[in-house]
Coordinates of C-alpha atoms and ligand atoms in Angstrom, one line a residue:
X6 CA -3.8 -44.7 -6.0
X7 CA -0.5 -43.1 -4.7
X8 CA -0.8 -40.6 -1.8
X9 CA 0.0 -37.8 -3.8
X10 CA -2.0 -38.4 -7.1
X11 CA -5.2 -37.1 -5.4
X12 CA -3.3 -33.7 -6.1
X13 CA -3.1 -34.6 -10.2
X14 CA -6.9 -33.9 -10.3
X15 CA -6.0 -30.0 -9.7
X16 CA -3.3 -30.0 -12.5
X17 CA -4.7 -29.5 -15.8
X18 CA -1.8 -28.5 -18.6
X19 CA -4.7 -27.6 -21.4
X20 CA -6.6 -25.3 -19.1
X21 CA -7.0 -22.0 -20.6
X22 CA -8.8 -19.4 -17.9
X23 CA -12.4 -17.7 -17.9
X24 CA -12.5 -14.1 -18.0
X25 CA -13.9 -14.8 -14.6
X26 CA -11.9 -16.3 -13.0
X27 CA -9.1 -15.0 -10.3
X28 CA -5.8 -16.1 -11.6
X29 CA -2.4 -16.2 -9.3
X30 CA 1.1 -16.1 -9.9
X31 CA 3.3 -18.6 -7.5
X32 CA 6.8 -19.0 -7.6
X33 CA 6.9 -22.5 -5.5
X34 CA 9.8 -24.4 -4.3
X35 CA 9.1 -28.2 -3.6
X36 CA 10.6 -30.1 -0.5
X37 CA 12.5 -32.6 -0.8
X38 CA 10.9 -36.0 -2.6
X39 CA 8.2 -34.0 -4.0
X40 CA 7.7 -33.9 -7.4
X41 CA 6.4 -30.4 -9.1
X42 CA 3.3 -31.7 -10.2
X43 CA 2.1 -32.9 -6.9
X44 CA 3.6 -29.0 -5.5
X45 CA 1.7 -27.4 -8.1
X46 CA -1.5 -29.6 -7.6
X47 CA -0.7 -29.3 -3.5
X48 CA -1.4 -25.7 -4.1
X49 CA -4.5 -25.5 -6.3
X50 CA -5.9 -28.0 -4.0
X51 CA -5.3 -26.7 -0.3
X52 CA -6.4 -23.2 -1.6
X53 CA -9.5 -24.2 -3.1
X54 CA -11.5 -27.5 -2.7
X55 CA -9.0 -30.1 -1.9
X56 CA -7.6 -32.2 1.5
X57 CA -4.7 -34.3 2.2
X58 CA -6.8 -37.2 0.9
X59 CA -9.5 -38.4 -1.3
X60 CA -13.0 -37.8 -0.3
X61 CA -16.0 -39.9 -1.8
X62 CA -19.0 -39.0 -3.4
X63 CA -18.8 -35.8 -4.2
X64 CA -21.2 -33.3 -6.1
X65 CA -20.2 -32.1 -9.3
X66 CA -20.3 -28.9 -7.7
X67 CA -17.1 -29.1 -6.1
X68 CA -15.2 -30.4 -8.8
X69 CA -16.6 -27.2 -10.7
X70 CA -14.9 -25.4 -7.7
X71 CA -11.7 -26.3 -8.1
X72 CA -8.4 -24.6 -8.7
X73 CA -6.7 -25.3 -11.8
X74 CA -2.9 -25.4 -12.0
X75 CA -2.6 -24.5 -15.6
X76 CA 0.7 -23.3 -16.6
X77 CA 4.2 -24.4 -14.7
X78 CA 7.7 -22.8 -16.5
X79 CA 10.5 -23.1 -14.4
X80 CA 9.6 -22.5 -10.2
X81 CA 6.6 -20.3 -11.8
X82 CA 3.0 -21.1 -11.9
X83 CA -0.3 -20.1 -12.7
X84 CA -3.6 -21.0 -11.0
X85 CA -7.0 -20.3 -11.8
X86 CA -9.6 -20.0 -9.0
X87 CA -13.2 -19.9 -10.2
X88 CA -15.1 -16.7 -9.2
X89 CA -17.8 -19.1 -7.7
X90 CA -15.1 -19.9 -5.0
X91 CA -15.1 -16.4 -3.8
X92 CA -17.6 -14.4 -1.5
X93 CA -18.9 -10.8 -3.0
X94 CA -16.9 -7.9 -0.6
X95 CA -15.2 -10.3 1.2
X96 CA -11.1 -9.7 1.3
X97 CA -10.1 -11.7 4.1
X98 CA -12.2 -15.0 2.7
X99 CA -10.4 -14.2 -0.9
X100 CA -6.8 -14.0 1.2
X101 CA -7.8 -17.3 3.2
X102 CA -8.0 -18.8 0.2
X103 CA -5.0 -17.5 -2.2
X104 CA -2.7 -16.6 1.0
X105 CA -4.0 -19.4 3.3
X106 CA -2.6 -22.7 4.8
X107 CA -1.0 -23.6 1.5
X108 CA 2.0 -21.3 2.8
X109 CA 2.7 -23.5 5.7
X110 CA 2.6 -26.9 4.3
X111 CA 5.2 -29.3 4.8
X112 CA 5.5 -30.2 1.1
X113 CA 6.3 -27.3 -0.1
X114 CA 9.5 -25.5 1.1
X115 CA 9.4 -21.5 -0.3
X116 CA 5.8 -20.3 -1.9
X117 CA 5.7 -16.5 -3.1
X118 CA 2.6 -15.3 -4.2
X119 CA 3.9 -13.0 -6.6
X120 CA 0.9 -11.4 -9.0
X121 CA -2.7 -11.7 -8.8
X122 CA -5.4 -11.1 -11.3
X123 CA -8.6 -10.3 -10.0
X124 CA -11.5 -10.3 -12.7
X125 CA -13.6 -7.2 -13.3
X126 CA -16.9 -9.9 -12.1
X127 CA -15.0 -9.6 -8.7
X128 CA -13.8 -6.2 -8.3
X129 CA -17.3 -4.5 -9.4
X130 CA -17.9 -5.9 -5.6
X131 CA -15.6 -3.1 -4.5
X132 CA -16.0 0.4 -4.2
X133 CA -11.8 1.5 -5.1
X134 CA -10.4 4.4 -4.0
X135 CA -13.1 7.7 -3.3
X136 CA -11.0 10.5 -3.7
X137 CA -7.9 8.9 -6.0
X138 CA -4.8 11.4 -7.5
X139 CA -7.3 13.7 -9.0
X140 CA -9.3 13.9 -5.6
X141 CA -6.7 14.7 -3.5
X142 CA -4.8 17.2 -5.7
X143 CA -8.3 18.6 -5.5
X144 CA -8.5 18.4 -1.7
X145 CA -5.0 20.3 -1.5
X146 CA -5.4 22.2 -4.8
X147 CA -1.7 21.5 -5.4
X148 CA -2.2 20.0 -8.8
X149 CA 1.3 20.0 -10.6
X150 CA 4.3 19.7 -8.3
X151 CA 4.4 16.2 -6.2
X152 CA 2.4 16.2 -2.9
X153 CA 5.0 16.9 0.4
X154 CA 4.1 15.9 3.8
X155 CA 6.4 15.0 6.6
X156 CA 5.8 12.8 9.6
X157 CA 6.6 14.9 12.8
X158 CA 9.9 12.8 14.5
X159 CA 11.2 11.7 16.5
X160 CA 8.1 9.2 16.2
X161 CA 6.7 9.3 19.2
X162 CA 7.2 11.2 22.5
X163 CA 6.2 14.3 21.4
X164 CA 3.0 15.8 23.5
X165 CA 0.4 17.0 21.8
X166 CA 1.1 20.5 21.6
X167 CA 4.6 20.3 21.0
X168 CA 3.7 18.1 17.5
X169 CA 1.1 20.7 16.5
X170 CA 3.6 23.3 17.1
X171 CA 6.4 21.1 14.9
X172 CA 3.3 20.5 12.6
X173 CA 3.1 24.1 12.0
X174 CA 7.0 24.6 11.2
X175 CA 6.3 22.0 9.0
X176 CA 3.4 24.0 6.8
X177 CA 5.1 27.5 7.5
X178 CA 8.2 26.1 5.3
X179 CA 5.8 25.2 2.5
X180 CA 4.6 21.7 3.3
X181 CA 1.2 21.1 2.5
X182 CA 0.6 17.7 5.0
X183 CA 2.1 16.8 8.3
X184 CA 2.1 13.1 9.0
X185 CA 1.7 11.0 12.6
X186 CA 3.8 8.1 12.4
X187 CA 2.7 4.0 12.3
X188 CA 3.0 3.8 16.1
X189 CA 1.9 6.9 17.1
X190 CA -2.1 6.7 17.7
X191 CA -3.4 7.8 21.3
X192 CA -1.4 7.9 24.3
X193 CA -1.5 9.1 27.9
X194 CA 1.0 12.3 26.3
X195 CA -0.7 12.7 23.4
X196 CA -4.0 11.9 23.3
X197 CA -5.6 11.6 19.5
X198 CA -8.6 14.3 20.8
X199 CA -5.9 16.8 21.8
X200 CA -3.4 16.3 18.5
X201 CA -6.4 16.9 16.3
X202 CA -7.5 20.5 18.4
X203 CA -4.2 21.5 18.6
X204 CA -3.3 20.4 15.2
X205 CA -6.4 22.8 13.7
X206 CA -6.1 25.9 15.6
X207 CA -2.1 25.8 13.9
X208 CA -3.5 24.9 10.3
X209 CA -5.7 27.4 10.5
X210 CA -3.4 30.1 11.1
X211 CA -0.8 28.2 9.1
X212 CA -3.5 28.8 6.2
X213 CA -4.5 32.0 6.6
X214 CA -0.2 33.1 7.0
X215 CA 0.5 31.2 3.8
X216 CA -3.0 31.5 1.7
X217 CA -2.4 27.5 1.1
X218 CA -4.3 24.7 2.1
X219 CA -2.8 22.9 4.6
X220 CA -3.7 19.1 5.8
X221 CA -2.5 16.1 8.1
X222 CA -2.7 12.7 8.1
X223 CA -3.6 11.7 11.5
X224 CA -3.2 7.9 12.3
X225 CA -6.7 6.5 14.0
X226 CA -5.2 3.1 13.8
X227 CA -7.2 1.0 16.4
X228 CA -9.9 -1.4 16.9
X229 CA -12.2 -0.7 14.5
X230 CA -15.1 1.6 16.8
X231 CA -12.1 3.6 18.3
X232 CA -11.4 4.3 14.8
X233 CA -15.0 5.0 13.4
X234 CA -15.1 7.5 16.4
X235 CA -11.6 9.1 15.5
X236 CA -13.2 9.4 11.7
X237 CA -15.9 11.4 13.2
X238 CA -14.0 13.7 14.8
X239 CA -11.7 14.5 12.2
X240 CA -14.5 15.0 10.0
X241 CA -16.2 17.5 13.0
X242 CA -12.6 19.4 13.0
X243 CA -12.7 19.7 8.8
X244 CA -10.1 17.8 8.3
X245 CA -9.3 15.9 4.8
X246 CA -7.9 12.8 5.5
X247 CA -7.5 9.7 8.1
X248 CA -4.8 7.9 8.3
X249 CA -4.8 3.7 8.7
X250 CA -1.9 1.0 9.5
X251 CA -4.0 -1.2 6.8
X252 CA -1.9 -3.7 7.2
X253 CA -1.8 -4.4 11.2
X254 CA -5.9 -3.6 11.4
X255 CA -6.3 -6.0 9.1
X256 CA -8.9 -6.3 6.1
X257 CA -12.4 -6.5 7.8
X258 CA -11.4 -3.4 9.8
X259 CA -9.9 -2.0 6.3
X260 CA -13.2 -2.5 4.7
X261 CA -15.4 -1.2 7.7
X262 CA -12.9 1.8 7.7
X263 CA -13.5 2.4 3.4
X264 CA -17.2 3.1 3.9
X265 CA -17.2 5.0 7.6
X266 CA -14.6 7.3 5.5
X267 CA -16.6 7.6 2.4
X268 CA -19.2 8.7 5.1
X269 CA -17.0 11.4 6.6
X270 CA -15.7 12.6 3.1
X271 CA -12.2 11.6 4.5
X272 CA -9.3 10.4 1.8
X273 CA -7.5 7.2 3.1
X274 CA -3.6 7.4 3.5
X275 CA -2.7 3.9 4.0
X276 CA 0.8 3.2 6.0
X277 CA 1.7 -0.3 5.5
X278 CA 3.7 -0.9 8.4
X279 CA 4.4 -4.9 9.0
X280 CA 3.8 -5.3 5.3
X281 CA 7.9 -6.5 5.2
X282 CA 7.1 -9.5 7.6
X283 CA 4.6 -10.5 4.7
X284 CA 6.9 -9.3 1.5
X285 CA 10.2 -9.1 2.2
X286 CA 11.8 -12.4 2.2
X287 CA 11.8 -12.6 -2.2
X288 CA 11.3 -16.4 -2.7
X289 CA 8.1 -16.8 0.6
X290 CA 5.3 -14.6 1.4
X291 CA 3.3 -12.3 -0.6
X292 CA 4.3 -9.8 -2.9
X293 CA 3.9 -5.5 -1.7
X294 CA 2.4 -5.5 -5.5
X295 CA -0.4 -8.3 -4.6
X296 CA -0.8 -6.6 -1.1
X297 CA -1.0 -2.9 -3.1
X298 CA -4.0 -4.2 -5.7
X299 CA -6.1 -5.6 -2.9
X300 CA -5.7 -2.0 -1.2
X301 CA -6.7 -0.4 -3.7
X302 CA -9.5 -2.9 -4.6
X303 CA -10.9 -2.0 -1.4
X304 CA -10.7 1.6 -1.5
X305 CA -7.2 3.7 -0.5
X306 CA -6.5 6.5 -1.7
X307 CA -2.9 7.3 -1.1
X308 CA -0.4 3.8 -0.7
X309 CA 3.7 4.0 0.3
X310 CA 5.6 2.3 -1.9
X311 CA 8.5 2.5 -1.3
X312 CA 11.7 4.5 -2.3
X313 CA 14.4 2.9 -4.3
X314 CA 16.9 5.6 -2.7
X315 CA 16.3 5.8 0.4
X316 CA 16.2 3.2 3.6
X317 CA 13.7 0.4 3.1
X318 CA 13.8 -1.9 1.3
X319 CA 12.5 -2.5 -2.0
X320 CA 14.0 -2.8 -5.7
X321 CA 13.7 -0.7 -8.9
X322 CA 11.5 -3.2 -10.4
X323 CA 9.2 -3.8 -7.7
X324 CA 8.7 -0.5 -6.4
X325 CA 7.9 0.9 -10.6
X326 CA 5.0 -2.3 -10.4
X327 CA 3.4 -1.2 -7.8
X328 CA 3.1 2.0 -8.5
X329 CA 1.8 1.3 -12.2
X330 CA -0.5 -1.2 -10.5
X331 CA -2.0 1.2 -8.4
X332 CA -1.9 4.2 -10.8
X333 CA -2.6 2.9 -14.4
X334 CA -5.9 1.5 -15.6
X335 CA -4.7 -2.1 -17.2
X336 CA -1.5 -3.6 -17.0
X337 CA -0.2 -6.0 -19.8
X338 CA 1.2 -9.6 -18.6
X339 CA 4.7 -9.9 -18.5
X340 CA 6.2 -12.8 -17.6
X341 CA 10.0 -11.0 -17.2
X342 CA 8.2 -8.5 -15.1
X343 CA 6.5 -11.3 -12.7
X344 CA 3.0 -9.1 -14.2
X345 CA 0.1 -10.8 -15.2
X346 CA -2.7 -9.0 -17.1
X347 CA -4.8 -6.4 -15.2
X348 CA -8.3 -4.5 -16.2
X349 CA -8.7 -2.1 -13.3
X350 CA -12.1 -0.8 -14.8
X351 CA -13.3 1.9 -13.2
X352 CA -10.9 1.9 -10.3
X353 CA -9.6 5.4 -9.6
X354 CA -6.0 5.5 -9.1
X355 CA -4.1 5.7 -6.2
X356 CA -1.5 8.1 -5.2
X357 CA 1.6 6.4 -4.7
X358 CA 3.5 7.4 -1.7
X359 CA 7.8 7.4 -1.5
X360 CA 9.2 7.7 1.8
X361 CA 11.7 6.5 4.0
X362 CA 15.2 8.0 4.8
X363 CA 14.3 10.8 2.4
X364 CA 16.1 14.0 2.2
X365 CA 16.5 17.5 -0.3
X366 CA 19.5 15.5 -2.0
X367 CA 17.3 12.1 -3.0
X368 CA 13.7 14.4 -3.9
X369 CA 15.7 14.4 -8.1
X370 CA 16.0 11.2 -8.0
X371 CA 12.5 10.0 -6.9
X372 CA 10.9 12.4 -8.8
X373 CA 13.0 11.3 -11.9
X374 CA 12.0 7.7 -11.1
X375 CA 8.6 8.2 -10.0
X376 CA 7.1 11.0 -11.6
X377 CA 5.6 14.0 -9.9
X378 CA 1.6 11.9 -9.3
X379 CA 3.2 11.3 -6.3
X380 CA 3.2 12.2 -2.7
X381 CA 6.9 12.9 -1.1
X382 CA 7.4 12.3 2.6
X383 CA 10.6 13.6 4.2
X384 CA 10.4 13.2 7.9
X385 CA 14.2 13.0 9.4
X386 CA 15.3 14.7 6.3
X387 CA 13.2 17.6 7.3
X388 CA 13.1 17.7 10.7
X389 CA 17.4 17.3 11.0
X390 CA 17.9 19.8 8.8
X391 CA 20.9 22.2 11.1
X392 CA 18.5 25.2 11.0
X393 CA 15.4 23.4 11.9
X394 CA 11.9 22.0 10.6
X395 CA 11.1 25.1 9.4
X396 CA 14.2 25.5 7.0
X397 CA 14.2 21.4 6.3
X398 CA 10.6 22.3 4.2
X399 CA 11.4 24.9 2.8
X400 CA 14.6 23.2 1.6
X401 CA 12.6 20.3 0.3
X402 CA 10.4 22.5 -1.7
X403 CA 13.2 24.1 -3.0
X404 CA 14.8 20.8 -4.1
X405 CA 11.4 20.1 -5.7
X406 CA 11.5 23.3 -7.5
X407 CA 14.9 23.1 -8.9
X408 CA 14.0 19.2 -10.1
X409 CA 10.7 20.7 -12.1
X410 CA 12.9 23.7 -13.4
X411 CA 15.3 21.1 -14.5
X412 CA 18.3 22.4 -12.7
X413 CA 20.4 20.4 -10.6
X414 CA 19.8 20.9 -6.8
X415 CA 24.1 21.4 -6.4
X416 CA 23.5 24.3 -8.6
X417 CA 20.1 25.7 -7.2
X418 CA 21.9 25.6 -4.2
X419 CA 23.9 28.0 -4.7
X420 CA 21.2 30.6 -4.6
X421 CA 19.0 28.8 -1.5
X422 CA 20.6 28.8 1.7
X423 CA 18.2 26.5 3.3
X424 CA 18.9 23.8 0.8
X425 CA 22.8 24.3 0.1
X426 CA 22.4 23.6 4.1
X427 CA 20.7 20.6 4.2
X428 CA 23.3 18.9 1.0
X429 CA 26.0 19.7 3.2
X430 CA 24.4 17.5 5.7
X431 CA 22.9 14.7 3.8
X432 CA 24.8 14.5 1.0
Ligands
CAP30 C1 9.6 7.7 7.4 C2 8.8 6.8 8.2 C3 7.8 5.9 7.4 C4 8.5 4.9 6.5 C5 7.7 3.7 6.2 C6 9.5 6.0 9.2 O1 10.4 8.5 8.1 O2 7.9 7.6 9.0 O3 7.1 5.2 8.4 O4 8.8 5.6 5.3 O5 8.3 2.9 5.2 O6 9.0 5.8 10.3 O7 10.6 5.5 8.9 P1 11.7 9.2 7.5 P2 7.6 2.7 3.8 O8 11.3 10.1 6.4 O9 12.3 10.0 8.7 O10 12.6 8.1 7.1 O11 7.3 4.1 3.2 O12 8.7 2.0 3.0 O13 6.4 1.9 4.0
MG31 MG1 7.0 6.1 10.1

């Protein structure tokens, strides 16, 4: 036998999928002297049963357990993983396997894991989102317009009764969440405790000024006890929501953090900071799309996404599949797309976040792209505005209103000074 024809035994061209079983997506560039069968059998193998050589006697079992590569067009392939593979509840054993070693092998140059689909059989394990769109319109009984919240900036520095006091600005002007930002958590001049007191005693009378309900999204990002105990205290101070880095806590803590929420009645806003050090580079990594399911398999309720206008990166096309993965209830395969088929049972939906580099002038556009299920965040956008945070909200919700009245915001501007301000600026 040849070195490599160990790997054949995972290749099987006739294969046609259970219901049950986890199917991937892989766009896969071989190295050099490597054939694509022995890439494509490379992969099935180092992510399910296989080594870098031949084993004897084996049990049946594990040739049962292997992957199957099934379907190779172009640098594109499909693999199916048997459910038996897979441990009930357990995301970072699923993404050992599927987003494991076989991204660091020496035989294969570039591997993007580009689509997943995850049987019903495996995400019945999973509770989903609690809350979903529908939960958190209710939560902030805004139920037609898109959601606005705005992270106070400069990002950190702020103490904690100078961001409460931004934070209410922020509401006065019509805001309905203010937002800490991915690296702001607890520190020696801002201590979580104090940002959350402050922070009520300004929604409060924010509220009761207004006659809205006003929220935050406070960032407990931690190990995982700090943030079970920042969960409980936002729950103590009647707060909505609690805010996660789900990408840089990881999955276990993720998990941990689903239930102590679902304890607390707290919605989930999940940042995704260091996603782009997974996603970005388009022919290695993982998808945002693949990384987007599994957060809502395990329970977020509000995702970003992404923008297409504004600063971070992120295409049309990939931005619209993430946000119809995380909002619809099955998605059809298509190949062109890089979709595969998706039954998302009784998953609620997730509310799809756009931010980055967002101002009054860009709100049309996302909103014409997006929809208005969505949650806006304009942070610099509001906070630069020449007049203040105050007037940047207010000049947000008025480029909101002119976009759901179908006029356009040059026009609407005309009439609101606080907007015809901030265009001059940003536009
Ligand atoms: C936005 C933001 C968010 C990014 C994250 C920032 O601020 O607070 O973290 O949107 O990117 O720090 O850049 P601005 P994404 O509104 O002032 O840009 O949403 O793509 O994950
Ligand atoms: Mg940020």
């Amino acid at each position: 036998m040849k070195s490599d024809e160990q790997y054949f035994d995972f290749v099987d061209y006739g294969y046609s999928p259970k219901s049950t079983d986890v199917v991937c997506l892989f766009r896969f560039e071989p190295a050099k002297r490597t054939t694509i069968k022995e890439t494509i059998g490379r992969i099935a193998s180092e992510s399910s049963t296989g080594t870098w050589t031949t084993l004897t006697k084996l049990p049946t079992r594990v040739k049962n357990l292997q992957a199957v590569s099934f379907d190779v067009k172009d640098n594109f392939v499909k693999i199916a993983y048997p459910i038996d593979l897979w441990e009930k509840e357990n995301v970072p054993q699923f993404l050992s396997g599927v987003a494991g070693n076989i991204f660091g092998m020496k035989a294969i140059k570039n591997l993007r894991l580009i689509d997943i689909s995850i049987p019903l059989k495996f995400l019945s394990n999973f509770r989903g989102p609690e809350f979903g769109i529908t939960g958190i319109r209710n939560l902030l009984k805004v139920r037609k317009r898109p959601i606005t919240g705005a992270v106070i900036k400069p990002k950190i520095g702020w103490s904690a009764l100078e961001h409460s006091k931004i934070g209410y600005e922020t509401w006065i002007g019509g805001f309905d969440l203010i937002k800490d930002d991915e690296n702001l958590t607890s520190t020696k001049f801002n201590r979580f405790e104090d940002r959350i007191k402050f922070a009520s005693k300004m929604r409060d009378k924010a509220e009761k000024e207004t006659g809205e309900r006003k929220s935050a999204l406070f960032n407990i990002t931690s190990e995982t006890k700090i943030m079970e105990k920042r969960a409980k205290l936002l729950h103590e101070l009647g707060w909505e929501f609690a805010m996660i880095d789900v990408i840089t806590v990881g999955m276990s803590a993720l998990q941990t953090m689903r239930d102590t929420c679902h304890d607390y009645g707290l919605a989930i806003h999940a940042h995704r900071a260091m996603h782009a050090v997974l996603d970005r580079n388009p022919k290695h990594g993982v998808s945002m799309m693949v990384l987007a399911k599994i957060m809502r398999m395990i329970g977020v309720d509000q995702i970003h996404i992404g923008t297409i206008v504004g600063k971070m990166s992120g295409s049309k096309i990939e931005v619209i599949n993430i946000k119809n993965q995380i909002t619809e209830k099955k998605i059809k395969e298509n190949r062109k797309n890089f979709l595969l088929n998706q039954n998302w049972g009784s998953l609620k939906p997730v509310l799809p976040i756009a931010s980055g580099g967002l101002h009054p002038g860009l709100i049309p556009n996302v909103i014409e792209t997006l929809g208005v299920d969505i949650g806006i965040l304009v942070s610099g956008g509001v906070h630069g505005h020449p007049n203040g945070t105050r007037s940047g909200a207010i000049a947000c919700m008025q480029s909101i209103e002119a976009t759901m009245k179908n006029i356009a915001v040059n026009e609407y501007a005309n009439s609101h000074a606080e907007l015809q301000l901030a265009l001059k600026k940003w536009n």
